[in-house]
Amino acid sequence: MLLAGADDYPGWRDAARRLAASGVPADDVAWQTGGEPTDLLADPGLALPPEPGRALRVSRQFPELAETAILHRDPERFTLLYRLLLALQTQTRLLDDPADPLVRRVQLLAKAVRRDMHKMRAFLRFRQIDDQQGERYVAWFEPDHHVLRANAGFFVRRFGAMRWSILTPELSIHWDGEALREGPGADRAQAPGEDALEEMWHAYYAATFNPSRLNVAAMVKEMPRRYWKNLPETRLIAPLVAGAQAREVTMTAQVVAPEDRPTTLAALAQEAQSCRRCPLWQGTNGCVFGEGPGDARLMVVGEQPGDGEDKAQHPFVGPAGKLLDRALDEAGIDRATIYVTNAVKHFKYVQRGKRRLHQKPNSGEIDACRWWLGQEIGLIRPRSIVMLGATAIRGVTSRAGAVTALRGKPVDLTRDGFAGSSGVATFHPAYVLRLPEREAADEAFRHIVEDLRLAAQTDRRT
Ligand code: URA
């Protein structure tokens, strides 16, 4: 059976289902992947049987196990999985028997793949280069197994705001902020040392990018089609890298093992100063971390520091901060008792002459910064979390949500991983400041005060 690629789980699954339904024994099937055809392929006896009329028996764990194990480099994996699929037809509980040699072998394959995926997430290093469209982050990695496609979604979620490429000996994946594209592998002989990556990028990308190798199925899986609509063919050919020097800047996926996570707010704040999870740190005075007592029962989450906050390196000290202070006062809340932070911790702006104009953070930046917010919430365990505006709602819940739809009642944060905290959505103070009509601004301000009171009550009730 010819599969489209070394990690072609859907192809294997479809073929395996049909073969198994027709009772084809495992020894009669030779599995091959694209690019390594043999004479067997010419054998008419290997024609794929028709779709099975009846459903095959598989326990619920099998598809996930197979989808993972198939990424292993072991050339026997397709046969082993097919053997297991056949065995499951008569021994439905077989997967519950870890002593069974076949089950054990397949589980070991899956375990090695999971470890390899984790290694890639933890140890991959991006290096910043400049191409004609600006910054791009490029990483070279040599996975042990075929895990790059399966891991692409992770890097999109983690670094969605940046343009990046991951090059491996077998495959390369490129993200331009909207869509994933694939290219062939990079030459192992060109594997870069510390400073050779940019040079490699020049040689490699100019010579090898091949749009015909797009793997549509894998990409649709990782990235919904709606992100694909603006894919002009011309952009498939990436521009050559300008001759800029690679800067001594690296970005890491920063998967932090639980035992390595800072255990105090001070340590967390200090570590955040060297955050490279997204590019917003550039051109700022630093990371404006949250402030307040470590045992605060109420946490207020804003959008991001503004110009004044970046200069002062403290949250909510500018005009929006003054309005927040007034609302807290009216709600009877002492700011010294609460923890005030932001969904995004670096100031995002565009320079206009001498002025730095605020820019809204995008979802990739909010999601990248969510790691820090999650750690703050985890350490403080506030009873109540006030989300000021849509960015804070996304930061806390990792979903889009409108203030008007959510405000006025507690928001359950259990499925966001913050079971002990109750959310309260309200308007951002800057929104009030921007409203041209005095009456509308007064009304929005009153709503903020009411919502802060609601949060304080939730705090007292629990
Ligand atoms: N706006 C915010 O969202 N946060 C600040 O810290 C200041 C203004």
Tab-separated table of N, CA and C in Angstrom, residues 69-225:
chain	number	residue	atom	x	y	z
A	69	ALA	N	1.640	6.567	17.179
A	69	ALA	CA	2.685	5.575	16.893
A	69	ALA	C	3.137	5.628	15.431
A	70	ILE	N	2.231	6.053	14.555
A	70	ILE	CA	2.561	6.043	13.129
A	70	ILE	C	3.660	7.067	12.797
A	71	LEU	N	3.873	8.003	13.706
A	71	LEU	CA	4.904	9.017	13.465
A	71	LEU	C	6.311	8.495	13.788
A	72	HIS	N	6.379	7.288	14.316
A	72	HIS	CA	7.678	6.701	14.659
A	72	HIS	C	8.464	6.376	13.395
A	73	ARG	N	9.780	6.391	13.545
A	73	ARG	CA	10.616	6.135	12.371
A	73	ARG	C	10.713	4.624	12.037
A	74	ASP	N	10.306	3.783	12.934
A	74	ASP	CA	10.388	2.333	12.733
A	74	ASP	C	9.645	1.935	11.446
A	75	PRO	N	10.354	1.347	10.474
A	75	PRO	CA	9.681	1.012	9.200
A	75	PRO	C	8.561	-0.024	9.369
A	76	GLU	N	8.562	-0.703	10.483
A	76	GLU	CA	7.534	-1.745	10.687
A	76	GLU	C	6.238	-1.211	11.281
A	77	ARG	N	6.222	0.084	11.568
A	77	ARG	CA	5.074	0.580	12.346
A	77	ARG	C	3.729	0.356	11.664
A	78	PHE	N	3.684	0.514	10.333
A	78	PHE	CA	2.397	0.360	9.631
A	78	PHE	C	1.888	-1.078	9.771
A	79	THR	N	2.819	-2.019	9.634
A	79	THR	CA	2.450	-3.433	9.740
A	79	THR	C	2.028	-3.763	11.165
A	80	LEU	N	2.788	-3.252	12.135
A	80	LEU	CA	2.445	-3.535	13.536
A	80	LEU	C	1.045	-3.018	13.857
A	81	LEU	N	0.769	-1.826	13.394
A	81	LEU	CA	-0.547	-1.241	13.680
A	81	LEU	C	-1.653	-2.026	12.965
A	82	TYR	N	-1.352	-2.463	11.763
A	82	TYR	CA	-2.361	-3.234	11.044
A	82	TYR	C	-2.608	-4.571	11.736
A	83	ARG	N	-1.502	-5.184	12.193
A	83	ARG	CA	-1.631	-6.437	12.952
A	83	ARG	C	-2.505	-6.218	14.183
A	84	LEU	N	-2.273	-5.098	14.840
A	84	LEU	CA	-3.041	-4.806	16.053
A	84	LEU	C	-4.514	-4.569	15.710
A	85	LEU	N	-4.738	-3.877	14.613
A	85	LEU	CA	-6.129	-3.636	14.191
A	85	LEU	C	-6.842	-4.967	13.935
A	86	LEU	N	-6.146	-5.878	13.271
A	86	LEU	CA	-6.753	-7.194	13.004
A	86	LEU	C	-7.022	-7.932	14.317
A	87	ALA	N	-6.054	-7.881	15.210
A	87	ALA	CA	-6.208	-8.598	16.490
A	87	ALA	C	-7.395	-8.041	17.275
A	88	LEU	N	-7.606	-6.743	17.168
A	88	LEU	CA	-8.706	-6.121	17.922
A	88	LEU	C	-10.084	-6.585	17.428
A	89	GLN	N	-10.125	-7.127	16.230
A	89	GLN	CA	-11.418	-7.590	15.714
A	89	GLN	C	-11.948	-8.767	16.524
A	90	THR	N	-11.010	-9.561	17.073
A	90	THR	CA	-11.468	-10.712	17.867
A	90	THR	C	-11.187	-10.525	19.352
A	91	GLN	N	-10.163	-9.738	19.671
A	91	GLN	CA	-9.836	-9.528	21.096
A	91	GLN	C	-10.102	-8.054	21.425
A	92	THR	N	-11.353	-7.752	21.674
A	92	THR	CA	-11.734	-6.332	21.770
A	92	THR	C	-11.054	-5.613	22.936
A	93	ARG	N	-10.679	-6.336	24.013
A	93	ARG	CA	-10.057	-5.701	25.169
A	93	ARG	C	-8.533	-5.780	25.133
A	94	LEU	N	-7.995	-6.134	23.981
A	94	LEU	CA	-6.548	-6.380	23.911
A	94	LEU	C	-5.720	-5.186	24.401
A	95	LEU	N	-6.177	-3.985	24.100
A	95	LEU	CA	-5.368	-2.808	24.475
A	95	LEU	C	-5.269	-2.640	25.989
A	96	ASP	N	-6.160	-3.303	26.707
A	96	ASP	CA	-6.077	-3.220	28.172
A	96	ASP	C	-5.012	-4.160	28.732
A	97	ASP	N	-4.368	-4.899	27.853
A	97	ASP	CA	-3.365	-5.855	28.335
A	97	ASP	C	-1.960	-5.359	27.963
A	98	PRO	N	-1.344	-4.596	28.846
A	98	PRO	CA	-0.047	-4.021	28.507
A	98	PRO	C	1.056	-5.071	28.397
A	99	ALA	N	0.782	-6.294	28.866
A	99	ALA	CA	1.815	-7.341	28.789
A	99	ALA	C	1.826	-7.999	27.414
A	100	ASP	N	0.777	-7.781	26.645
A	100	ASP	CA	0.752	-8.375	25.303
A	100	ASP	C	1.903	-7.780	24.477
A	101	PRO	N	2.729	-8.634	23.867
A	101	PRO	CA	3.931	-8.109	23.191
A	101	PRO	C	3.613	-7.099	22.083
A	102	LEU	N	2.535	-7.344	21.335
A	102	LEU	CA	2.216	-6.402	20.253
A	102	LEU	C	1.733	-5.062	20.819
A	103	VAL	N	0.859	-5.143	21.804
A	103	VAL	CA	0.361	-3.906	22.420
A	103	VAL	C	1.539	-3.131	23.012
A	104	ARG	N	2.407	-3.864	23.681
A	104	ARG	CA	3.544	-3.213	24.339
A	104	ARG	C	4.440	-2.518	23.307
A	105	ARG	N	4.666	-3.206	22.218
A	105	ARG	CA	5.568	-2.635	21.215
A	105	ARG	C	4.973	-1.341	20.630
A	106	VAL	N	3.680	-1.402	20.325
A	106	VAL	CA	3.041	-0.207	19.745
A	106	VAL	C	3.012	0.926	20.777
A	107	GLN	N	2.761	0.567	22.028
A	107	GLN	CA	2.745	1.634	23.040
A	107	GLN	C	4.129	2.263	23.214
A	108	LEU	N	5.153	1.458	23.077
A	108	LEU	CA	6.510	2.027	23.176
A	108	LEU	C	6.795	2.973	22.010
A	109	LEU	N	6.287	2.604	20.845
A	109	LEU	CA	6.456	3.510	19.693
A	109	LEU	C	5.797	4.853	20.005
A	110	ALA	N	4.547	4.773	20.482
A	110	ALA	CA	3.804	6.013	20.757
A	110	ALA	C	4.506	6.829	21.838
A	111	LYS	N	5.050	6.150	22.819
A	111	LYS	CA	5.728	6.863	23.908
A	111	LYS	C	6.958	7.615	23.378
A	112	ALA	N	7.716	6.940	22.511
A	112	ALA	CA	8.907	7.581	21.952
A	112	ALA	C	8.511	8.806	21.117
A	113	VAL	N	7.400	8.693	20.411
A	113	VAL	CA	6.935	9.824	19.588
A	113	VAL	C	6.526	10.992	20.484
A	114	ARG	N	5.779	10.671	21.538
A	114	ARG	CA	5.344	11.752	22.449
A	114	ARG	C	6.557	12.464	23.032
A	115	ARG	N	7.567	11.683	23.401
A	115	ARG	CA	8.771	12.285	23.970
A	115	ARG	C	9.462	13.189	22.934
A	116	ASP	N	9.478	12.714	21.702
A	116	ASP	CA	10.127	13.485	20.641
A	116	ASP	C	9.374	14.797	20.376
A	117	MET	N	8.040	14.713	20.427
A	117	MET	CA	7.238	15.933	20.221
A	117	MET	C	7.524	16.925	21.345
A	118	HIS	N	7.606	16.409	22.543
A	118	HIS	CA	7.873	17.296	23.674
A	118	HIS	C	9.259	17.916	23.544
A	119	LYS	N	10.222	17.104	23.132
A	119	LYS	CA	11.597	17.611	22.990
A	119	LYS	C	11.635	18.758	21.990
A	120	MET	N	10.912	18.557	20.908
A	120	MET	CA	10.900	19.603	19.884
A	120	MET	C	10.301	20.896	20.450
A	121	ARG	N	9.207	20.755	21.203
A	121	ARG	CA	8.565	21.939	21.763
A	121	ARG	C	9.485	22.624	22.770
A	122	ALA	N	10.227	21.824	23.500
A	122	ALA	CA	11.026	22.392	24.577
A	122	ALA	C	12.364	22.941	24.081
A	123	PHE	N	12.956	22.294	23.083
A	123	PHE	CA	14.346	22.628	22.770
A	123	PHE	C	14.544	23.348	21.447
A	124	LEU	N	13.508	23.469	20.680
A	124	LEU	CA	13.673	24.159	19.402
A	124	LEU	C	14.032	25.624	19.655
A	125	ARG	N	14.992	26.126	18.945
A	125	ARG	CA	15.405	27.521	19.106
A	125	ARG	C	15.228	28.264	17.789
A	126	PHE	N	14.504	29.337	17.840
A	126	PHE	CA	14.381	30.171	16.647
A	126	PHE	C	15.451	31.246	16.693
A	127	ARG	N	15.868	31.635	15.512
A	127	ARG	CA	16.835	32.697	15.442
A	127	ARG	C	16.238	33.773	14.539
A	128	GLN	N	16.378	34.988	14.952
A	128	GLN	CA	15.762	36.070	14.177
A	128	GLN	C	16.641	36.472	13.007
A	129	ILE	N	16.013	36.546	11.845
A	129	ILE	CA	16.720	37.088	10.688
A	129	ILE	C	15.815	38.152	10.064
A	130	ASP	N	16.307	38.865	9.094
A	130	ASP	CA	15.464	39.822	8.385
A	130	ASP	C	15.336	39.385	6.942
A	131	ASP	N	14.113	39.354	6.422
A	131	ASP	CA	13.957	39.171	4.990
A	131	ASP	C	13.200	40.382	4.467
A	132	GLN	N	12.775	40.316	3.213
A	132	GLN	CA	12.213	41.545	2.635
A	132	GLN	C	10.918	41.982	3.293
A	133	GLN	N	10.259	41.071	3.959
A	133	GLN	CA	9.012	41.453	4.622
A	133	GLN	C	9.223	41.803	6.088
A	134	GLY	N	10.441	41.783	6.518
A	134	GLY	CA	10.723	42.135	7.903
A	134	GLY	C	11.302	40.949	8.660
A	135	GLU	N	10.902	40.874	9.926
A	135	GLU	CA	11.494	39.829	10.753
A	135	GLU	C	10.947	38.447	10.432
A	136	ARG	N	11.811	37.497	10.477
A	136	ARG	CA	11.384	36.092	10.404
A	136	ARG	C	12.234	35.318	11.393
A	137	TYR	N	11.618	34.322	11.994
A	137	TYR	CA	12.339	33.484	12.950
A	137	TYR	C	12.523	32.113	12.323
A	138	VAL	N	13.756	31.661	12.315
A	138	VAL	CA	14.067	30.408	11.646
A	138	VAL	C	14.709	29.446	12.644
A	139	ALA	N	14.258	28.211	12.595
A	139	ALA	CA	14.833	27.212	13.498
A	139	ALA	C	15.219	25.970	12.714
A	140	TRP	N	16.311	25.415	13.083
A	140	TRP	CA	16.748	24.125	12.532
A	140	TRP	C	16.540	23.086	13.611
A	141	PHE	N	15.960	21.958	13.245
A	141	PHE	CA	15.750	20.919	14.247
A	141	PHE	C	15.838	19.548	13.584
A	142	GLU	N	16.383	18.593	14.326
A	142	GLU	CA	16.465	17.230	13.799
A	142	GLU	C	15.665	16.299	14.696
A	143	PRO	N	14.383	16.145	14.415
A	143	PRO	CA	13.581	15.252	15.262
A	143	PRO	C	13.980	13.795	15.033
A	144	ASP	N	13.757	12.976	16.021
A	144	ASP	CA	14.046	11.542	15.861
A	144	ASP	C	12.969	10.872	15.013
A	145	HIS	N	11.757	11.405	15.083
A	145	HIS	CA	10.639	10.772	14.382
A	145	HIS	C	9.939	11.806	13.478
A	146	HIS	N	8.810	11.395	12.873
A	146	HIS	CA	8.181	12.274	11.881
A	146	HIS	C	7.186	13.209	12.561
A	147	VAL	N	7.668	14.058	13.423
A	147	VAL	CA	6.747	14.799	14.287
A	147	VAL	C	6.519	16.254	13.855
A	148	LEU	N	7.185	16.706	12.815
A	148	LEU	CA	7.097	18.136	12.517
A	148	LEU	C	5.667	18.585	12.189
A	149	ARG	N	5.002	17.873	11.265
A	149	ARG	CA	3.628	18.289	10.914
A	149	ARG	C	2.713	18.224	12.127
A	150	ALA	N	2.865	17.147	12.880
A	150	ALA	CA	1.983	16.960	14.028
A	150	ALA	C	2.219	18.051	15.075
A	151	ASN	N	3.392	18.620	15.081
A	151	ASN	CA	3.722	19.650	16.078
A	151	ASN	C	3.443	21.066	15.569
A	152	ALA	N	3.147	21.197	14.276
A	152	ALA	CA	3.043	22.540	13.699
A	152	ALA	C	1.975	23.383	14.399
A	153	GLY	N	0.856	22.747	14.743
A	153	GLY	CA	-0.234	23.484	15.381
A	153	GLY	C	0.216	24.107	16.693
A	154	PHE	N	1.050	23.401	17.418
A	154	PHE	CA	1.568	23.931	18.680
A	154	PHE	C	2.330	25.230	18.433
A	155	PHE	N	3.201	25.225	17.420
A	155	PHE	CA	4.007	26.420	17.177
A	155	PHE	C	3.155	27.567	16.631
A	156	VAL	N	2.110	27.213	15.885
A	156	VAL	CA	1.200	28.261	15.407
A	156	VAL	C	0.509	28.916	16.606
A	157	ARG	N	0.038	28.081	17.525
A	157	ARG	CA	-0.647	28.653	18.697
A	157	ARG	C	0.321	29.465	19.540
A	158	ARG	N	1.537	28.954	19.683
A	158	ARG	CA	2.481	29.630	20.572
A	158	ARG	C	3.083	30.879	19.924
A	159	PHE	N	3.338	30.803	18.629
A	159	PHE	CA	4.028	31.912	17.963
A	159	PHE	C	3.215	32.430	16.776
A	160	GLY	N	1.885	32.458	16.954
A	160	GLY	CA	1.017	32.849	15.842
A	160	GLY	C	1.268	34.260	15.352
A	161	ALA	N	1.826	35.087	16.213
A	161	ALA	CA	2.007	36.490	15.848
A	161	ALA	C	3.251	36.717	14.997
A	162	MET	N	4.124	35.734	14.932
A	162	MET	CA	5.376	35.927	14.200
A	162	MET	C	5.415	35.145	12.902
A	163	ARG	N	6.314	35.565	12.034
A	163	ARG	CA	6.568	34.776	10.825
A	163	ARG	C	7.749	33.871	11.141
A	164	TRP	N	7.565	32.583	10.926
A	164	TRP	CA	8.656	31.678	11.279
A	164	TRP	C	8.738	30.498	10.315
A	165	SER	N	9.886	29.854	10.372
A	165	SER	CA	10.106	28.639	9.585
A	165	SER	C	10.816	27.632	10.462
A	166	ILE	N	10.411	26.388	10.339
A	166	ILE	CA	11.139	25.311	11.010
A	166	ILE	C	11.684	24.402	9.922
A	167	LEU	N	12.987	24.249	9.923
A	167	LEU	CA	13.637	23.422	8.911
A	167	LEU	C	14.115	22.124	9.549
A	168	THR	N	13.792	21.019	8.907
A	168	THR	CA	14.309	19.727	9.382
A	168	THR	C	14.863	18.997	8.160
A	169	PRO	N	15.602	17.924	8.370
A	169	PRO	CA	16.179	17.233	7.205
A	169	PRO	C	15.122	16.716	6.234
A	170	GLU	N	13.903	16.445	6.715
A	170	GLU	CA	12.916	15.833	5.830
A	170	GLU	C	11.857	16.782	5.309
A	171	LEU	N	11.651	17.854	6.014
A	171	LEU	CA	10.493	18.692	5.716
A	171	LEU	C	10.738	20.070	6.312
A	172	SER	N	10.145	21.078	5.696
A	172	SER	CA	10.198	22.393	6.338
A	172	SER	C	8.775	22.936	6.397
A	173	ILE	N	8.528	23.723	7.411
A	173	ILE	CA	7.199	24.310	7.574
A	173	ILE	C	7.373	25.799	7.784
A	174	HIS	N	6.519	26.566	7.108
A	174	HIS	CA	6.647	28.022	7.150
A	174	HIS	C	5.319	28.634	7.562
A	175	TRP	N	5.365	29.576	8.456
A	175	TRP	CA	4.161	30.252	8.939
A	175	TRP	C	4.325	31.735	8.657
A	176	ASP	N	3.337	32.325	7.996
A	176	ASP	CA	3.454	33.748	7.671
A	176	ASP	C	2.452	34.593	8.452
A	177	GLY	N	1.905	34.049	9.501
A	177	GLY	CA	0.928	34.788	10.296
A	177	GLY	C	-0.491	34.431	9.928
A	178	GLU	N	-0.668	33.798	8.764
A	178	GLU	CA	-2.019	33.440	8.326
A	178	GLU	C	-2.146	31.986	7.929
A	179	ALA	N	-1.117	31.460	7.315
A	179	ALA	CA	-1.231	30.104	6.781
A	179	ALA	C	0.082	29.359	6.942
A	180	LEU	N	-0.052	28.053	7.015
A	180	LEU	CA	1.128	27.186	7.049
A	180	LEU	C	1.428	26.725	5.636
A	181	ARG	N	2.694	26.676	5.313
A	181	ARG	CA	3.085	26.100	4.032
A	181	ARG	C	4.212	25.132	4.268
A	182	GLU	N	4.327	24.203	3.336
A	182	GLU	CA	5.391	23.227	3.483
A	182	GLU	C	6.392	23.343	2.357
A	183	GLY	N	7.598	22.960	2.645
A	183	GLY	CA	8.635	22.838	1.639
A	183	GLY	C	9.434	21.591	1.943
A	184	PRO	N	10.362	21.272	1.091
A	184	PRO	CA	11.156	20.057	1.323
A	184	PRO	C	12.123	20.231	2.494
A	185	GLY	N	12.768	19.156	2.842
A	185	GLY	CA	13.726	19.212	3.939
A	185	GLY	C	14.965	20.002	3.568
A	186	ALA	N	15.666	20.404	4.593
A	186	ALA	CA	16.926	21.112	4.357
A	186	ALA	C	18.042	20.079	4.364
A	187	ASP	N	19.142	20.440	3.767
A	187	ASP	CA	20.250	19.511	3.639
A	187	ASP	C	20.964	19.384	4.981
A	188	ARG	N	21.091	18.165	5.410
A	188	ARG	CA	21.732	17.914	6.699
A	188	ARG	C	23.151	18.506	6.736
A	189	ALA	N	23.824	18.442	5.583
A	189	ALA	CA	25.202	18.940	5.544
A	189	ALA	C	25.250	20.444	5.802
A	190	GLN	N	24.129	21.093	5.583
A	190	GLN	CA	24.106	22.545	5.812
A	190	GLN	C	23.696	22.890	7.232
A	191	ALA	N	23.495	21.871	8.039
A	191	ALA	CA	23.015	22.140	9.389
A	191	ALA	C	23.886	23.185	10.055
A	192	PRO	N	23.266	24.199	10.554
A	192	PRO	CA	24.026	25.350	10.999
A	192	PRO	C	24.676	25.171	12.352
A	193	GLY	N	25.791	25.779	12.487
A	193	GLY	CA	26.353	25.988	13.815
A	193	GLY	C	25.681	27.236	14.343
A	194	GLU	N	26.232	27.807	15.341
A	194	GLU	CA	25.618	28.964	15.992
A	194	GLU	C	25.250	30.069	15.016
A	195	ASP	N	26.208	30.403	14.128
A	195	ASP	CA	25.988	31.581	13.304
A	195	ASP	C	25.669	31.267	11.849
A	196	ALA	N	25.585	29.981	11.543
A	196	ALA	CA	25.444	29.640	10.120
A	196	ALA	C	24.002	29.603	9.649
A	197	LEU	N	23.066	29.824	10.534
A	197	LEU	CA	21.670	29.629	10.141
A	197	LEU	C	21.229	30.596	9.058
A	198	GLU	N	21.650	31.826	9.172
A	198	GLU	CA	21.221	32.788	8.160
A	198	GLU	C	21.775	32.411	6.787
A	199	GLU	N	23.016	31.984	6.787
A	199	GLU	CA	23.637	31.591	5.531
A	199	GLU	C	22.881	30.400	4.930
A	200	MET	N	22.552	29.491	5.796
A	200	MET	CA	21.809	28.321	5.358
A	200	MET	C	20.456	28.722	4.803
A	201	TRP	N	19.838	29.658	5.476
A	201	TRP	CA	18.528	30.134	5.058
A	201	TRP	C	18.594	30.697	3.658
A	202	HIS	N	19.648	31.499	3.391
A	202	HIS	CA	19.837	32.068	2.046
A	202	HIS	C	19.876	30.956	1.020
A	203	ALA	N	20.761	30.017	1.260
A	203	ALA	CA	20.991	28.975	0.266
A	203	ALA	C	19.767	28.073	0.138
A	204	TYR	N	19.242	27.722	1.250
A	204	TYR	CA	18.182	26.736	1.284
A	204	TYR	C	16.868	27.258	0.723
A	205	TYR	N	16.454	28.398	1.220
A	205	TYR	CA	15.116	28.842	0.877
A	205	TYR	C	15.036	29.298	-0.568
A	206	ALA	N	16.132	29.903	-1.009
A	206	ALA	CA	16.152	30.344	-2.404
A	206	ALA	C	16.045	29.149	-3.334
A	207	ALA	N	16.696	28.068	-2.956
A	207	ALA	CA	16.824	26.957	-3.886
A	207	ALA	C	15.705	25.933	-3.783
A	208	THR	N	15.083	25.821	-2.648
A	208	THR	CA	14.304	24.612	-2.441
A	208	THR	C	12.810	24.766	-2.246
A	209	PHE	N	12.325	25.938	-2.052
A	209	PHE	CA	10.903	26.023	-1.741
A	209	PHE	C	10.084	25.556	-2.935
A	210	ASN	N	9.200	24.629	-2.690
A	210	ASN	CA	8.496	23.986	-3.798
A	210	ASN	C	7.013	23.896	-3.492
A	211	PRO	N	6.229	24.831	-4.030
A	211	PRO	CA	4.808	24.863	-3.700
A	211	PRO	C	4.080	23.573	-4.065
A	212	SER	N	4.594	22.824	-5.024
A	212	SER	CA	3.863	21.624	-5.426
A	212	SER	C	3.894	20.571	-4.327
A	213	ARG	N	4.745	20.797	-3.321
A	213	ARG	CA	4.798	19.811	-2.240
A	213	ARG	C	3.847	20.161	-1.096
A	214	LEU	N	2.984	21.121	-1.310
A	214	LEU	CA	2.013	21.443	-0.258
A	214	LEU	C	1.241	20.199	0.141
A	215	ASN	N	1.144	19.954	1.392
A	215	ASN	CA	0.366	18.811	1.863
A	215	ASN	C	-0.951	19.349	2.411
A	216	VAL	N	-1.930	19.357	1.529
A	216	VAL	CA	-3.192	20.014	1.865
A	216	VAL	C	-3.861	19.360	3.073
A	217	ALA	N	-3.890	18.039	3.087
A	217	ALA	CA	-4.603	17.358	4.192
A	217	ALA	C	-3.998	17.740	5.537
A	218	ALA	N	-2.672	17.709	5.610
A	218	ALA	CA	-2.028	18.011	6.897
A	218	ALA	C	-2.264	19.462	7.284
A	219	MET	N	-2.256	20.322	6.300
A	219	MET	CA	-2.428	21.731	6.636
A	219	MET	C	-3.843	22.056	7.067
A	220	VAL	N	-4.802	21.452	6.392
A	220	VAL	CA	-6.184	21.708	6.793
A	220	VAL	C	-6.377	21.239	8.223
A	221	LYS	N	-5.702	20.141	8.538
A	221	LYS	CA	-5.848	19.609	9.885
A	221	LYS	C	-5.301	20.609	10.894
A	222	GLU	N	-4.182	21.224	10.584
A	222	GLU	CA	-3.553	22.120	11.552
A	222	GLU	C	-4.139	23.525	11.507
A	223	MET	N	-4.676	23.879	10.388
A	223	MET	CA	-5.084	25.267	10.218
A	223	MET	C	-6.372	25.321	9.411
A	224	PRO	N	-7.458	25.758	10.008
A	224	PRO	CA	-8.725	25.752	9.280
A	224	PRO	C	-8.638	26.518	7.956
A	225	ARG	N	-9.467	26.061	7.010
A	225	ARG	CA	-9.398	26.647	5.675
A	225	ARG	C	-9.647	28.148	5.639
